GROMACS .gro file of C-alpha atoms in nm:
model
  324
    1UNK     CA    1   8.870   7.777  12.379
    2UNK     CA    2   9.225   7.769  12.452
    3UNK     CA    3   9.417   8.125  12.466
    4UNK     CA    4   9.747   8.055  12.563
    5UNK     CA    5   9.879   8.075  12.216
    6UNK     CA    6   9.804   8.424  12.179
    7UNK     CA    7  10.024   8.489  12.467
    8UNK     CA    8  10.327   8.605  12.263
    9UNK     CA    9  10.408   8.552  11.920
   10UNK     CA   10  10.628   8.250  11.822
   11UNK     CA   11  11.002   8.416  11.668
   12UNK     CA   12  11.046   8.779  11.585
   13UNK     CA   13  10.882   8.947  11.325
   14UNK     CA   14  11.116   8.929  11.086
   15UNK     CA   15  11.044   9.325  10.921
   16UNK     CA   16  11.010   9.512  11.227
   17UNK     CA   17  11.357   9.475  11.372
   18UNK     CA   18  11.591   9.780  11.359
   19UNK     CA   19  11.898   9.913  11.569
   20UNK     CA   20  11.942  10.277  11.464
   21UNK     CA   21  11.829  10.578  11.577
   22UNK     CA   22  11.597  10.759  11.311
   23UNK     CA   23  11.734  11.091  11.425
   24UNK     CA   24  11.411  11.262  11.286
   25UNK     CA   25  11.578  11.613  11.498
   26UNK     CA   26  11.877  11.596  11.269
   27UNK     CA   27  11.614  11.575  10.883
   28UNK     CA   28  11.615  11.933  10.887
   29UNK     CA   29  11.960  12.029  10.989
   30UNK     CA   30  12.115  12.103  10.617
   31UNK     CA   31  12.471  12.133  10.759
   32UNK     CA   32  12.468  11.879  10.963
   33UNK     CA   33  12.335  11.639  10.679
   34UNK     CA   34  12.616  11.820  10.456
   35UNK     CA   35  12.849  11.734  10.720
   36UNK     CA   36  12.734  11.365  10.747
   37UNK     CA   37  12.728  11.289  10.418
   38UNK     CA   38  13.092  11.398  10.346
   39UNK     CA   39  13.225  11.183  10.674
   40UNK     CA   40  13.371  10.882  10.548
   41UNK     CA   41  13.253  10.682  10.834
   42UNK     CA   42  12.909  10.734  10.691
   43UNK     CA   43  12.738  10.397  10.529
   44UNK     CA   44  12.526  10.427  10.188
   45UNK     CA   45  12.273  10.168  10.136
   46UNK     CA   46  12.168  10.171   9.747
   47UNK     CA   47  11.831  10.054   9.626
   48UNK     CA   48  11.642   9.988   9.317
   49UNK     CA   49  11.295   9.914   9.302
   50UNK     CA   50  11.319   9.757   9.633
   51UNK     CA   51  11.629   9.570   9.571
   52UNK     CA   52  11.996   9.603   9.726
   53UNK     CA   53  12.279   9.440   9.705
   54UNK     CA   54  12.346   9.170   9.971
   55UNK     CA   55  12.674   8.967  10.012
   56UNK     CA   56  12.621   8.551  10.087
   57UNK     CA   57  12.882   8.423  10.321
   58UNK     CA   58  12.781   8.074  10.435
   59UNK     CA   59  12.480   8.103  10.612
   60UNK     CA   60  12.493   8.456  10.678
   61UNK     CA   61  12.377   8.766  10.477
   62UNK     CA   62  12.483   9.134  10.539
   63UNK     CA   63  12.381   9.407  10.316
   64UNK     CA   64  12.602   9.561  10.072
   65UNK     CA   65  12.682   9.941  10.226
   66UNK     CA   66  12.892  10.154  10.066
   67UNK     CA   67  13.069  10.500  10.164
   68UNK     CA   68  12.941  10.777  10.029
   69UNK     CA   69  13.235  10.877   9.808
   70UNK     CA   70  13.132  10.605   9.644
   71UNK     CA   71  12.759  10.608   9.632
   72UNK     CA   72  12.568  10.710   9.289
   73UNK     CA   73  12.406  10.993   9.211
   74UNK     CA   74  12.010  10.959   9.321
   75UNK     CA   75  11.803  11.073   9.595
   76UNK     CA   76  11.945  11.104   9.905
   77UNK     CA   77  11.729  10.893  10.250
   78UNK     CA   78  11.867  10.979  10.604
   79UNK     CA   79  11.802  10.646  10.745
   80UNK     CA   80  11.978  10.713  11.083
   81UNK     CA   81  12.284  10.707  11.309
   82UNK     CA   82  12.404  10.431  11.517
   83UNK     CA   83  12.738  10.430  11.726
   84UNK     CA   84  12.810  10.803  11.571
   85UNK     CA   85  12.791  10.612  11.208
   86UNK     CA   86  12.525  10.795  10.974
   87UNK     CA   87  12.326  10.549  10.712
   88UNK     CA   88  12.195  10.698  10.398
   89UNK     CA   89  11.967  10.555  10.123
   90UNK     CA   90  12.048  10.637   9.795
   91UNK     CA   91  11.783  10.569   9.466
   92UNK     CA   92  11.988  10.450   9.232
   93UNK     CA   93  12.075  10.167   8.998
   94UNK     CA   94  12.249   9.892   9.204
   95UNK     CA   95  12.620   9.934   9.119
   96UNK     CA   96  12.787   9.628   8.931
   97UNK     CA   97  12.418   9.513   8.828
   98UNK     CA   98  12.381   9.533   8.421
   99UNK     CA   99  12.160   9.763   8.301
  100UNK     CA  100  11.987   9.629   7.953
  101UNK     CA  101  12.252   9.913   7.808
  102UNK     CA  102  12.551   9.781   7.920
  103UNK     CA  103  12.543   9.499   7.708
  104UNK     CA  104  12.686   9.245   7.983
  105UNK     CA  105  12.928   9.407   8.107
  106UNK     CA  106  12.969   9.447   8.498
  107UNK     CA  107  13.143   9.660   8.676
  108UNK     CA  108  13.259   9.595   9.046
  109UNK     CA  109  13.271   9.906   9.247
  110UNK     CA  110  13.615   9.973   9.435
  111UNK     CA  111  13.459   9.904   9.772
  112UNK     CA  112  13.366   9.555   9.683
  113UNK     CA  113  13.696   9.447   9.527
  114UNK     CA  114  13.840   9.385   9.833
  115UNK     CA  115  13.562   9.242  10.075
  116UNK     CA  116  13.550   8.876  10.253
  117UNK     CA  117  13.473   8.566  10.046
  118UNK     CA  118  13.131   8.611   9.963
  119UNK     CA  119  12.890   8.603   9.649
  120UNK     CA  120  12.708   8.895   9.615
  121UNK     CA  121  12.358   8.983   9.474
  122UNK     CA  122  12.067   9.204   9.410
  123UNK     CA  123  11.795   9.113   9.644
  124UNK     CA  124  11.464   9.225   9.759
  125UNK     CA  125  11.304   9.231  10.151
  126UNK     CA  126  11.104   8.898  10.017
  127UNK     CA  127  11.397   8.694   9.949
  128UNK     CA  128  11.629   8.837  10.230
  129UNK     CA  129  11.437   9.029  10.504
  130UNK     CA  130  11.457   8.738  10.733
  131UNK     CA  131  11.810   8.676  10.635
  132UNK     CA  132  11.969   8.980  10.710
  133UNK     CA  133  12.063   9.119  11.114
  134UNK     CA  134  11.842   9.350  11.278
  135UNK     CA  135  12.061   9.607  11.192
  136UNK     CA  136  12.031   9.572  10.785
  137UNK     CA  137  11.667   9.441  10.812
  138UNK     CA  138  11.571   9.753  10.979
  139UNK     CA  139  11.743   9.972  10.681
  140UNK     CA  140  11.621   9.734  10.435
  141UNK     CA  141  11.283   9.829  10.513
  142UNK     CA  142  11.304  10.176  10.604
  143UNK     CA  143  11.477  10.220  10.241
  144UNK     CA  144  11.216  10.013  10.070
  145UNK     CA  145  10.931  10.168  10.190
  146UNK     CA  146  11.083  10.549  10.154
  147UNK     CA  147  11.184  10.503   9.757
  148UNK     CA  148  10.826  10.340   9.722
  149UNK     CA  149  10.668  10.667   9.840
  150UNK     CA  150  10.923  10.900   9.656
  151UNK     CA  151  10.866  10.695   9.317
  152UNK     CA  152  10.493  10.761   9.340
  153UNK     CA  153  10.442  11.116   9.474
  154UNK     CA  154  10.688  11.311   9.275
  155UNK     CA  155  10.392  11.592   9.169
  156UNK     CA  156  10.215  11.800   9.426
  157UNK     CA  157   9.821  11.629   9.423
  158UNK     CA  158   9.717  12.004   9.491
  159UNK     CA  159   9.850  12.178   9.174
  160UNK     CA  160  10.109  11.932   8.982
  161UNK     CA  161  10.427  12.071   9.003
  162UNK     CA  162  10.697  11.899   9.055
  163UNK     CA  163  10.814  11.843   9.444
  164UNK     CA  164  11.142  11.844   9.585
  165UNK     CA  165  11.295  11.647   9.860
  166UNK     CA  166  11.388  11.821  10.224
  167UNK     CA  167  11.414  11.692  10.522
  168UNK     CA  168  11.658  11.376  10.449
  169UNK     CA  169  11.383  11.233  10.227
  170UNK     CA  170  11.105  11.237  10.454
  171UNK     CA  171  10.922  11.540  10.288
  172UNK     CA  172  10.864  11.655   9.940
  173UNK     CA  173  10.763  12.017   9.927
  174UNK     CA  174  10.606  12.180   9.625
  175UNK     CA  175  10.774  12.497   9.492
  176UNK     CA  176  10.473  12.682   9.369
  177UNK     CA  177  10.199  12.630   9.685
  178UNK     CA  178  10.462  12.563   9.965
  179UNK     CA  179  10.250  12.268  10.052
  180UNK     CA  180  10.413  11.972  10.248
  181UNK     CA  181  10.372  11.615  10.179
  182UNK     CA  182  10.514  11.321  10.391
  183UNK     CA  183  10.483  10.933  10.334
  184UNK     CA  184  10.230  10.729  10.326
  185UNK     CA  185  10.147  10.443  10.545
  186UNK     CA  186   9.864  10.239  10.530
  187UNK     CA  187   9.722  10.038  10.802
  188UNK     CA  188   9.615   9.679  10.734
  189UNK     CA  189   9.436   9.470  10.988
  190UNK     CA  190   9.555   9.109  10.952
  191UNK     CA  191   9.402   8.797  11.123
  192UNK     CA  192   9.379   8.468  11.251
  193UNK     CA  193   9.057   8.331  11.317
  194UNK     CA  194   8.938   8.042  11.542
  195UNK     CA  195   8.626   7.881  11.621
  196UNK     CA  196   8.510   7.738  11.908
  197UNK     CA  197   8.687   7.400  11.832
  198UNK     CA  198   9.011   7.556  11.786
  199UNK     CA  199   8.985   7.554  11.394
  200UNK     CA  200   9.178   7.806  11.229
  201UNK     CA  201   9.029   7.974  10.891
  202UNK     CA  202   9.290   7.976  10.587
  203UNK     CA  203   9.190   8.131  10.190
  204UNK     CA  204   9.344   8.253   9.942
  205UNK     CA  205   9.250   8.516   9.675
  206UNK     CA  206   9.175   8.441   9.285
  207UNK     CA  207   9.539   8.553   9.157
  208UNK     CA  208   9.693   8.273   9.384
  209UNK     CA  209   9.738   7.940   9.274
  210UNK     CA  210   9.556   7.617   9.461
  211UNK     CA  211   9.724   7.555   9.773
  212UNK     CA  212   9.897   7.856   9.874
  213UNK     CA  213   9.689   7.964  10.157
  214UNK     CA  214   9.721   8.243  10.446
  215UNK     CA  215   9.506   8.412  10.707
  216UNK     CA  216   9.247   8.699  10.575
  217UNK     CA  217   9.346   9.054  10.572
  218UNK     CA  218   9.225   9.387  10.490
  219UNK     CA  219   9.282   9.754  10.488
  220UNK     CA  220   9.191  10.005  10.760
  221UNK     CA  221   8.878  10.255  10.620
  222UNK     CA  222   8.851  10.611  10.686
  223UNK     CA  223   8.675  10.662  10.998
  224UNK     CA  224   8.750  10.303  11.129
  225UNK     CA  225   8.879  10.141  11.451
  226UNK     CA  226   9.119   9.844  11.405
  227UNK     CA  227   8.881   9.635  11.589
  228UNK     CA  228   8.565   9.704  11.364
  229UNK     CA  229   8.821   9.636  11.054
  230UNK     CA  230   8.864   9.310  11.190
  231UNK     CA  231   8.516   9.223  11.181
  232UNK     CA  232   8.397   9.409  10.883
  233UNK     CA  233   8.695   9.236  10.664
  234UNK     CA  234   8.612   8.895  10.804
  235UNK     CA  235   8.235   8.937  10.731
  236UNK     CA  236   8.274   9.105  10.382
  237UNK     CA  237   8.546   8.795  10.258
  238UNK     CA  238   8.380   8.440  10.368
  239UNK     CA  239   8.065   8.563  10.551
  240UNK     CA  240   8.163   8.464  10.921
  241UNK     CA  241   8.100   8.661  11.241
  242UNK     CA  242   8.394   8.676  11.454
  243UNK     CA  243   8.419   8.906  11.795
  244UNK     CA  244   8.640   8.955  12.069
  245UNK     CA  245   8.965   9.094  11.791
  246UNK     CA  246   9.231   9.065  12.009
  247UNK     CA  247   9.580   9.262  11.911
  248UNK     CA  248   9.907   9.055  11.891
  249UNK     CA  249  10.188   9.276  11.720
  250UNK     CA  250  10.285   9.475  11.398
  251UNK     CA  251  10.506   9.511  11.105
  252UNK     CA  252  10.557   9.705  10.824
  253UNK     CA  253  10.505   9.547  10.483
  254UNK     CA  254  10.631   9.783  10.229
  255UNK     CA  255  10.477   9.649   9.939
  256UNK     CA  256  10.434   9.963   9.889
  257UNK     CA  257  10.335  10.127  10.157
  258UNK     CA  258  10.100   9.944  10.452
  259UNK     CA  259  10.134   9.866  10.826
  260UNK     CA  260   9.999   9.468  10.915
  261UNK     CA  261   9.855   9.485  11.252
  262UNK     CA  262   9.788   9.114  11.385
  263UNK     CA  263   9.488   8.986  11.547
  264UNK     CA  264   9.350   8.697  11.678
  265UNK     CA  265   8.943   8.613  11.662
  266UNK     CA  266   8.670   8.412  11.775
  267UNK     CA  267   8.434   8.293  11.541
  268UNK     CA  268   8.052   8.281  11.640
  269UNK     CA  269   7.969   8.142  11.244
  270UNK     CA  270   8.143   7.881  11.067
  271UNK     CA  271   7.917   7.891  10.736
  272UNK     CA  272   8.193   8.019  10.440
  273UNK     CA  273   8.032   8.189  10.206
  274UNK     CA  274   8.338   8.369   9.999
  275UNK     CA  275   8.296   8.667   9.816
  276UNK     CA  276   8.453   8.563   9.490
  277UNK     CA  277   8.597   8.873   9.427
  278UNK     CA  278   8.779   8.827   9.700
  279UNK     CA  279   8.844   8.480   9.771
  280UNK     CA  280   8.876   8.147   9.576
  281UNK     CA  281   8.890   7.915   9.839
  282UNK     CA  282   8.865   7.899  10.207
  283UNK     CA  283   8.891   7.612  10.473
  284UNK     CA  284   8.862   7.572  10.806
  285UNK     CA  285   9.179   7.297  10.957
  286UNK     CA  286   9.269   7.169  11.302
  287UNK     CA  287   9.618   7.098  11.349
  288UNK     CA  288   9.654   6.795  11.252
  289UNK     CA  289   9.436   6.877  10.928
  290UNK     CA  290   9.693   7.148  10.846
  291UNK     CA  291   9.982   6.910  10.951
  292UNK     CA  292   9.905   6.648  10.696
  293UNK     CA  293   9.783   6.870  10.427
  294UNK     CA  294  10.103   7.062  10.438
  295UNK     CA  295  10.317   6.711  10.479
  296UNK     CA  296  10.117   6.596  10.140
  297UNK     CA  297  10.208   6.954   9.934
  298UNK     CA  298   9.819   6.980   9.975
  299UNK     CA  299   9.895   7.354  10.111
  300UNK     CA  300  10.157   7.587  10.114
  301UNK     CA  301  10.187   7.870  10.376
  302UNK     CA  302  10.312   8.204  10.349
  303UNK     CA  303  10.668   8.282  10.433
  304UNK     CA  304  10.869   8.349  10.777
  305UNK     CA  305  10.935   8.695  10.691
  306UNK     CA  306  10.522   8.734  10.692
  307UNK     CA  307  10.311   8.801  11.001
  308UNK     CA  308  10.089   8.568  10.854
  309UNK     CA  309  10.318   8.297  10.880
  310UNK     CA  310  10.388   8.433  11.243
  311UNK     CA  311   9.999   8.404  11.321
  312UNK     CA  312   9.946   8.092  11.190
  313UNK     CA  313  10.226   7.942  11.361
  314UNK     CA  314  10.151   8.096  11.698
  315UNK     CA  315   9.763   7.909  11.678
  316UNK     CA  316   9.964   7.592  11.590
  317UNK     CA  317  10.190   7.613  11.865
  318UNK     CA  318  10.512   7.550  11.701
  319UNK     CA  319  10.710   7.617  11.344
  320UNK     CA  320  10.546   7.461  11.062
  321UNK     CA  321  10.731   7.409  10.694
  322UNK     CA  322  10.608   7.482  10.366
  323UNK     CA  323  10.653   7.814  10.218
  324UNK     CA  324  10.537   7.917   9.886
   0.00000   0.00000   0.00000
């Protein structure tokens, strides 16, 4: 079996580029954050349910950051600093987005009156992740994934009470026990699997439509290594053995909260036998199978921002088309 594909992925991964410096020493520094957030060097980055604004110039997209004089009122996110510049996230409604209140009316916030040619919008890590620089990919998804976890753990799981936010939004302490809670990530193995004549194994779940296919994935358990993930998740979805899970790279998918960690593995079973649950349909393809039957509209694949896409690609030695 051939494993010079699994040498190194083929392109980034799109959602685990960043520039800044986290500056975790600096979360629980009050004055300092005081100090930073009244410097009007200091960027704001709003977002909504996972959307920001984002401003279209040609082919290029930046994100939408404002200063802080003119951020709205919401939670506040130390993101980082870069080149002395501090980046905050703020919770908010997206400024000059309608609310179902304001009756169509928009209002364009002072700092984007006078900004470059440009349309801008409210768009999500889905539509723009792989747009956007490193730079605003890497605050995109930092943001994303921080309001996620604030928007579900606002009560302390010990006694109810309400939490509040310290440390630049990266813990929530409860006012009654003192206890401490910090986000959430969850780890999620992802992975491409091969059998011994180079056939890759695509499915797709019962909520997606016929052709959109991707590689299988699952979460982590308690207790669990990546590896034995790997082959528990592979067993438990189409019934195939696979060994040898080989690790080829990360990203964070905040959707809400998980970490895809990619593998590669060898099949030693090629019998599918789907849990339907879990799966509606899986195939194996060579190459040229996948080729034609995403040529004909036959299948679809996940998109570039994905490290499914990623894996896939890097098995088929090249880019392929056809994104859902």
């Amino acid at each position: 079996m051939e494993t010079s594909a699994e040498d190194q992925l083929i392109g980034p991964l799109l959602l685990a580029r960043g520039t800044i410096d986290r500056s975790s020493a600096l979360r629980g520094d009050a004055a300092w954050l005081e100090q930073a957030w009244h410097d009007p060097a200091s960027r704001v980055l709003v977002i909504d349910d996972g959307r920001t604004l984002v401003r279209r110039q040609g082919d290029e997209v930046h994100a939408v950051l404002f200063p802080t004089a003119e951020a709205p009122e919401g939670e506040r996110y130390l993101l980082g600093v870069e080149d002395a510049v501090a980046y905050f996230a703020v919770a908010a409604p997206l400024p000059g987005v309608p609310s179902p209140e304001a009756n169509g009316r928009v209002t364009i916030p002072l700092s984007l009156r006078d900004t470059p040619e440009g349309e801008i919008v409210a768009a999500g890590l889905r539509q723009v992740g792989g747009l956007l620089g490193d730079r605003d990919a890497g605050l995109l998804v930092y943001a994303v994934a921080l309001e996620a976890w604030h928007s579900s753990h606002e009560y302390c799981p010990r006694c109810g009470t309400r939490t509040r936010v310290v440390a630049g939004g990266h813990i929530r302490v409860c006012p009654r026990d003192e206890s401490q809670h910090f986000p959430r990530v969850d780890p999620a193995v992802i992975m491409m699997v091969r059998d011994a004549d180079d056939r890759c194994l695509l499915a797709r779940g019962p909520q997606w439509p016929e052709g959109r296919l991707s590689v299988l994935a699952g979460f982590v358990e308690p207790g669990e290594s990546l590896e034995h993930a790997v082959v528990r998740e592979v067993a438990e979805e189409v019934g195939v053995t696979v060994v040898h899970p080989r690790y080829l790279g990360s990203q964070p998918w905040p959707f809400p909260r998980s970490l895809m960690l990619g593998f590669f593995a060898d099949a030693v079973s090629t019998t599918l036998t789907p849990d339907a649950e879990e799966i509606a349909e899986a195939r194996w393809f060579t190459r040229d199978e996948l080729l034609q039957a995403i040529q004909s509209g036959e299948v679809r694949l996940p998109p570039p921002v994905s490290i499914a896409r990623r894996l896939i690609e890097t098995w088929y030695g090249g880019p392929l088309s056809g994104d859902w």
